[in-house]
Amino acid sequence: MSVEIFIEPGRAERNYWKDLWRYRELFYILSWRDVKVRYKQTIIGVVWSVLRPLLTMMIFTFIFGQVAKFDSPPGISYGLLVFAGLLPWQFFATGLSEASNSLVGNERLISKVYFPRMIIPASSVITSLVDFLISLALMFGLLIWYQTVPSIYLVFLPLFIIMAFLASFGVGLWLTSLNVKFRDFKHVVPFIVQIGLYISPVAFTSDKAASIIPAKLHLLYYVNPMAGVIDGFRWCFFGDKTPIYWNGMFLSLAVIIIFLFIGIRTFRKMEKSFADLI
Amino acid sequence: MSEIVIKAEGLGKKYIIGHKATRGYKTFREQVLQHVSNFYSRTKKLVSGQEVLEGDQLEEFWALKDLNFEIERGDRVGIIGKNGAGKSTLLKVLSRITEPTTGKVFVKGRVASLLEVGTGFHHELTGRENIFLNGAIMGMSRAEIKRKFDEIVDFSGVEKFLDTPVKRYSSGMYVRLAFSVAAYLEPEILVIDEVLAVGDAEFQKKCLGKMQDVSSIEGRTVLFVSHNLMALSSLCNKGIYLKNGQVRSQGGIEETLSQYTREGMESLTTEWIGNTGDEYVKIYRTKVFCAESPHGFFTHKDIIIEIEGEILKPVYGLIIGFWLFSQFDYQLAYSLFDDTDPSMEIKMHETGKFLKRFIIPANTLAQGSYRIQFDFGIHNLKLIVQNKECDLEFSVENIAGLGRKYLVDHKGFRSLFRTSWSQEKF
């Protein structure tokens, strides 16, 4: 069986998604490469993915918990609260930074071989998922350490993981395609990641944020899609002690879907000129 | 056999290039204003999604223009042309890396493109890991790579270093491993861009042998860009000659190659006509040409050097001859018109016009470029022509000559030296 294709300017490929499926092995292997390369020539290797969130948590606990005296809802120790927020945030942040640099970082591949380009940012987000899973295991370790029983809502956690994945994939797709043309975005991403950590409810609960900002603007806080995701994570772990503000959750979800849509559209539109522009 | 697998119609690819309006001197104020206006126009482009280009004046550049050709199943097509003729762009369009601006191409079959050896090799990964990575990038499935793994390793000859990161490889080892993976690709259409110029002579030979197998034994369609005309002539059966982004000619490989070399020759001085000399001897014309082929020079044909002139006064010890220089000004040979005269006597030359002809027999020179510097003078007395005004240049191609089988000619020898093999049976 042989495939027949037409190469024409502006031809929308009818079987784009099918093509993506056909190239899935490349997707696996690129993800595998990124995972494998990540800790090459390091001494402690994969321990870094444990150490990083753990150290961040300790610093946060010290600065915000001890110095700034942020409090946590009764029954949840502050460290645990922070870690539950850091978990999705770091997944999002690494996913986003890796994805937005992915096309430019794989310049040689793009200018020398054909494959559906979407594989590249997708595989880089997957790579950060590996880090995330390690951190998740650590979270369970911490739950035991703090002798906290996770709530029954934990079964919904996969949904929020998917949500976080889509958030970083959507924005990542958008930024990485723009980055091919305008390298300005390379400088924008670290900034987003840095600011985002402080405005997202990582060091505090979103209730706390709600108590500071005017009630009318409460909903607006969830334009930051990670606010919804982090709330969701905490809800899964701590149940009704950290309730979900559903209107906000839906707004976050909507923002994620819109970004995903914009991301895919921009990416598809620019995809064919990547090799010329990169 | 005559099934068409690639068909291009009106194929074109346009790039927009920017030029800077150069004005030597600018005041500080002008510079600041320019930066501001640049910033403004770039932001506008960003918002409207246009391209940002360096420079103030934009120019359209057609890397490919109105290309039409058909390729049949099993064809081995050599694509030739000077640098910048659009060869690589064509391969990129065919392998779907970049999209054409106009026209369309129909492609039937799985295409694997080898535009670079070791695409996607990762420096931190080991040789073993890179075989899998590179294979997958080239479109092989994991199972396929596993099946061929041993052959690939065997072909590359780096089994000892399989578990070493490739960044520790020598460049030769790196390239060998990379080519080995590519050699075991099994696409229906294979697109190759000038990759044979890698590795040592032995490995090159191996690669060419493998390529020959791929195309002739396994009957796959191959598109091959190279500047090595000999490799093209022995690997391909058809040719496409690109010039300034357009198809100049296409057809059988030999015709295409000879047209290409003929046109390449146009910039070389193969004939000089003028008037130089002194009161004894005048030179009117020098010329070098290839027997039976009015324009190109080929190793399998005689190459003839002619000198036309006149003796004005009777003279003793006349010297008329030439040096033959190969590339890099290596002195290859020196010959005088009366070299073939066995007597040691210095003769008197009478007045009159002459045409002297020297023949370099077929299969003497290897492929490459040569320069002829003439020597006119009177023995032990004077040089008649001192400047190099009547010097000639020519460049010889081996497209049907001897010594092509294992591309011996490719190894930089200046002489073919293929005149006297005989054998006896024991």
XYZ file of N, CA and C in Angstrom, chain B residues 98-209:
336
model
N 9.131 22.316 3.331
C 8.617 23.647 3.104
C 7.577 23.578 1.993
N 6.701 24.544 2.025
C 5.568 24.490 1.109
C 5.849 25.346 -0.122
N 5.435 24.889 -1.312
C 5.685 25.703 -2.499
C 4.796 26.947 -2.525
N 5.206 27.947 -3.285
C 4.391 29.155 -3.400
C 3.370 29.009 -4.524
N 3.788 28.362 -5.594
C 2.860 28.132 -6.701
C 2.989 26.690 -7.170
N 2.015 26.270 -7.954
C 2.073 24.958 -8.573
C 1.763 23.833 -7.620
N 1.907 22.616 -8.112
C 1.664 21.478 -7.236
C 2.506 20.274 -7.617
N 2.657 19.399 -6.658
C 3.401 18.168 -6.887
C 2.544 17.008 -6.445
N 2.543 15.990 -7.248
C 1.884 14.762 -6.858
C 2.968 13.761 -6.492
N 2.853 13.174 -5.323
C 3.856 12.206 -4.893
C 3.153 10.924 -4.490
N 3.614 9.836 -5.020
C 3.005 8.557 -4.663
C 4.049 7.692 -3.972
N 3.834 7.422 -2.732
C 4.758 6.566 -2.005
C 5.371 7.284 -0.826
N 5.941 6.457 0.058
C 6.552 7.001 1.266
C 7.885 7.641 0.910
N 8.066 8.891 1.292
C 9.302 9.603 0.974
C 10.186 9.679 2.208
N 11.436 9.337 2.060
C 12.381 9.595 3.147
C 13.416 10.545 2.617
N 13.683 11.597 3.347
C 14.648 12.561 2.846
C 15.879 12.567 3.714
N 16.977 12.575 3.050
C 18.268 12.536 3.718
C 18.994 13.797 3.297
N 18.586 14.910 3.925
C 19.156 16.186 3.508
C 20.423 16.480 4.285
N 20.672 15.661 5.267
C 21.807 15.907 6.146
C 22.076 14.570 6.811
N 23.303 14.227 7.038
C 23.529 12.992 7.770
C 23.353 13.233 9.254
N 22.661 12.316 9.887
C 22.529 12.412 11.326
C 21.563 13.473 11.784
N 20.521 13.714 11.002
C 19.504 14.657 11.445
C 18.914 14.170 12.754
N 18.893 15.049 13.713
C 18.270 14.708 14.980
C 19.149 13.905 15.911
N 20.362 13.645 15.523
C 21.285 13.011 16.460
C 21.394 13.892 17.689
N 21.348 13.272 18.836
C 21.510 14.061 20.040
C 22.861 13.768 20.667
N 23.602 14.828 20.916
C 24.976 14.665 21.373
C 25.106 13.912 22.682
N 24.118 14.063 23.544
C 24.230 13.456 24.868
C 23.886 11.964 24.839
N 23.185 11.545 23.813
C 22.754 10.153 23.771
C 23.851 9.251 23.213
N 23.767 7.988 23.557
C 24.783 7.051 23.080
C 24.494 6.653 21.640
N 25.460 5.993 21.043
C 25.294 5.544 19.671
C 24.057 4.676 19.514
N 23.895 3.755 20.448
C 22.749 2.847 20.403
C 21.438 3.632 20.430
N 21.367 4.576 21.348
C 20.131 5.353 21.487
C 19.877 6.198 20.250
N 20.971 6.721 19.701
C 20.815 7.566 18.525
C 20.352 6.797 17.302
N 20.697 5.535 17.223
C 20.222 4.735 16.092
C 18.697 4.691 16.126
N 18.162 4.481 17.315
C 16.700 4.435 17.427
C 16.072 5.791 17.170
N 16.683 6.810 17.734
C 16.149 8.166 17.567
C 16.168 8.586 16.098
N 17.327 8.437 15.490
C 17.476 8.849 14.108
C 16.583 8.021 13.178
N 16.514 6.742 13.454
C 15.647 5.868 12.661
C 14.207 6.331 12.714
N 13.755 6.656 13.920
C 12.364 7.087 14.076
C 12.137 8.409 13.345
N 13.122 9.286 13.409
C 12.975 10.569 12.730
C 12.903 10.368 11.221
N 13.660 9.396 10.739
C 13.639 9.116 9.308
C 12.412 8.313 8.888
N 11.597 7.941 9.846
C 10.353 7.265 9.499
C 10.353 5.761 9.640
N 11.345 5.216 10.342
C 11.327 3.771 10.582
C 10.557 3.480 11.857
N 9.926 2.336 11.894
C 9.238 1.957 13.124
C 10.240 1.268 14.048
N 9.899 1.204 15.311
C 10.809 0.610 16.298
C 11.154 -0.822 15.932
N 10.100 -1.548 15.507
C 10.299 -2.950 15.165
C 11.285 -3.078 14.005
N 11.114 -2.171 13.038
C 11.983 -2.181 11.869
C 13.435 -1.933 12.276
N 13.627 -0.957 13.158
C 14.995 -0.638 13.579
C 15.599 -1.821 14.329
N 14.789 -2.411 15.204
C 15.281 -3.556 15.981
C 15.752 -4.662 15.052
N 14.962 -4.877 14.006
C 15.273 -5.958 13.078
C 16.599 -5.680 12.365
N 16.824 -4.413 12.046
C 18.010 -4.100 11.243
C 19.185 -3.639 12.090
N 18.966 -3.604 13.400
C 19.953 -3.001 14.286
C 21.368 -3.555 14.066
N 21.457 -4.873 14.045
C 22.788 -5.481 13.927
C 23.466 -5.126 12.614
N 22.666 -5.120 11.548
C 23.225 -4.764 10.239
C 23.743 -3.330 10.245
N 22.946 -2.457 10.849
C 23.325 -1.048 10.900
C 24.648 -0.884 11.629
N 24.733 -1.524 12.778
C 25.952 -1.417 13.586
C 27.131 -1.986 12.822
N 26.881 -3.094 12.169
C 27.914 -3.759 11.398
C 28.426 -2.846 10.292
N 27.498 -2.235 9.598
C 27.842 -1.369 8.476
C 28.670 -0.176 8.951
N 28.292 0.356 10.110
C 28.956 1.572 10.582
C 30.354 1.291 11.118
N 30.536 0.093 11.649
C 31.835 -0.239 12.207
C 32.176 0.492 13.490
N 31.174 0.852 14.278
C 31.480 1.522 15.550
C 30.978 0.717 16.744
N 30.820 -0.598 16.581
C 30.188 -1.392 17.640
C 30.865 -1.236 18.998
N 32.146 -0.912 18.951
C 32.889 -0.785 20.194
C 32.407 0.423 21.006
N 31.855 1.405 20.301
C 31.494 2.653 20.980
C 29.992 2.855 21.067
N 29.266 1.760 20.963
C 27.806 1.872 20.929
C 27.233 2.535 22.163
N 27.894 2.337 23.304
C 27.326 2.884 24.530
C 28.065 4.123 25.011
N 28.739 4.761 24.082
C 29.405 6.038 24.365
C 28.521 7.148 23.802
N 28.391 8.250 24.522
C 27.628 9.365 23.939
C 28.283 9.817 22.637
N 27.467 10.171 21.667
C 28.073 10.492 20.367
C 28.905 11.762 20.400
N 28.759 12.565 21.432
C 29.603 13.758 21.501
C 31.070 13.406 21.689
N 31.335 12.183 22.131
C 32.723 11.757 22.280
C 33.259 11.088 21.015
N 32.410 10.953 20.011
C 32.834 10.308 18.769
C 33.746 11.236 17.980
N 34.589 10.635 17.171
C 35.309 11.451 16.196
C 34.308 11.805 15.116
N 34.605 12.854 14.361
C 33.602 13.273 13.386
C 33.364 12.183 12.345
N 34.406 11.427 12.043
C 34.238 10.335 11.089
C 33.297 9.261 11.593
N 33.476 8.875 12.849
C 32.615 7.846 13.442
C 31.164 8.302 13.469
N 31.013 9.546 13.812
C 29.682 10.148 13.908
C 28.948 10.018 12.574
N 29.651 10.448 11.548
C 29.054 10.460 10.224
C 28.790 9.043 9.725
N 29.690 8.137 10.072
C 29.501 6.756 9.630
C 28.276 6.139 10.265
N 28.131 6.387 11.547
C 26.958 5.852 12.230
C 25.691 6.435 11.610
N 25.738 7.750 11.373
C 24.567 8.419 10.827
C 24.216 7.880 9.454
N 25.216 7.714 8.628
C 24.922 7.232 7.284
C 24.401 5.800 7.319
N 24.926 5.025 8.256
C 24.508 3.625 8.320
C 23.026 3.504 8.596
N 22.533 4.364 9.468
C 21.096 4.317 9.739
C 20.343 4.624 8.451
N 20.787 5.669 7.788
C 20.105 6.088 6.565
C 20.167 5.016 5.489
N 21.265 4.286 5.471
C 21.442 3.282 4.424
C 20.406 2.173 4.534
N 19.853 1.984 5.718
C 18.900 0.908 5.897
C 17.454 1.370 5.875
N 17.259 2.588 5.445
C 15.885 3.064 5.256
C 15.255 2.295 4.115
N 13.963 2.064 4.203
C 13.317 1.393 3.084
C 12.092 2.143 2.594
N 12.285 3.366 2.174
C 11.136 4.102 1.668
C 10.933 3.764 0.195
N 9.801 4.178 -0.343
C 9.594 3.957 -1.772
C 10.339 5.006 -2.594
N 10.462 6.201 -1.997
C 11.194 7.262 -2.673
C 12.251 7.800 -1.714
N 13.478 7.819 -2.184
C 14.572 8.274 -1.328
C 15.140 9.566 -1.908
N 15.208 10.586 -1.073
C 15.682 11.889 -1.515
C 16.988 12.193 -0.787
N 18.054 12.388 -1.526
C 19.378 12.525 -0.901
C 20.085 13.786 -1.371
N 20.568 14.541 -0.428
C 21.265 15.781 -0.765
C 22.739 15.683 -0.395
N 23.576 15.544 -1.387
C 25.034 15.683 -1.212
C 25.543 15.142 0.123
N 25.306 13.881 0.370
C 25.756 13.374 1.659
C 26.902 12.402 1.524
N 27.290 12.167 0.285
C 28.313 11.138 0.130
C 29.710 11.669 0.397
N 29.788 12.975 0.526
C 31.107 13.550 0.747
C 31.522 13.409 2.202
N 31.320 12.237 2.747
C 31.630 12.046 4.158
C 32.541 10.838 4.345
N 33.193 10.833 5.457
C 33.987 9.679 5.824
C 35.225 9.518 4.955
N 35.984 8.469 5.241
C 37.196 8.252 4.463
C 36.851 7.552 3.153
N 37.844 7.421 2.305
C 37.614 6.882 0.964
C 36.948 5.511 1.015
N 37.392 4.699 1.964
C 36.862 3.343 2.046
C 35.378 3.366 2.357
N 35.020 4.248 3.283
C 33.624 4.310 3.674
C 32.765 4.893 2.545
N 33.328 5.855 1.845
C 32.603 6.416 0.700
C 32.271 5.352 -0.319
N 33.225 4.479 -0.523
C 33.051 3.400 -1.483
C 31.902 2.509 -1.030
N 31.906 2.231 0.259
C 30.874 1.385 0.841
C 29.501 2.035 0.651
N 29.442 3.333 0.898
C 28.185 4.057 0.770
C 27.677 4.007 -0.658
N 28.594 4.246 -1.597
C 28.163 4.247 -2.989
C 27.688 2.877 -3.415
N 28.386 1.867 -2.933
C 27.956 0.502 -3.235
C 26.563 0.255 -2.715
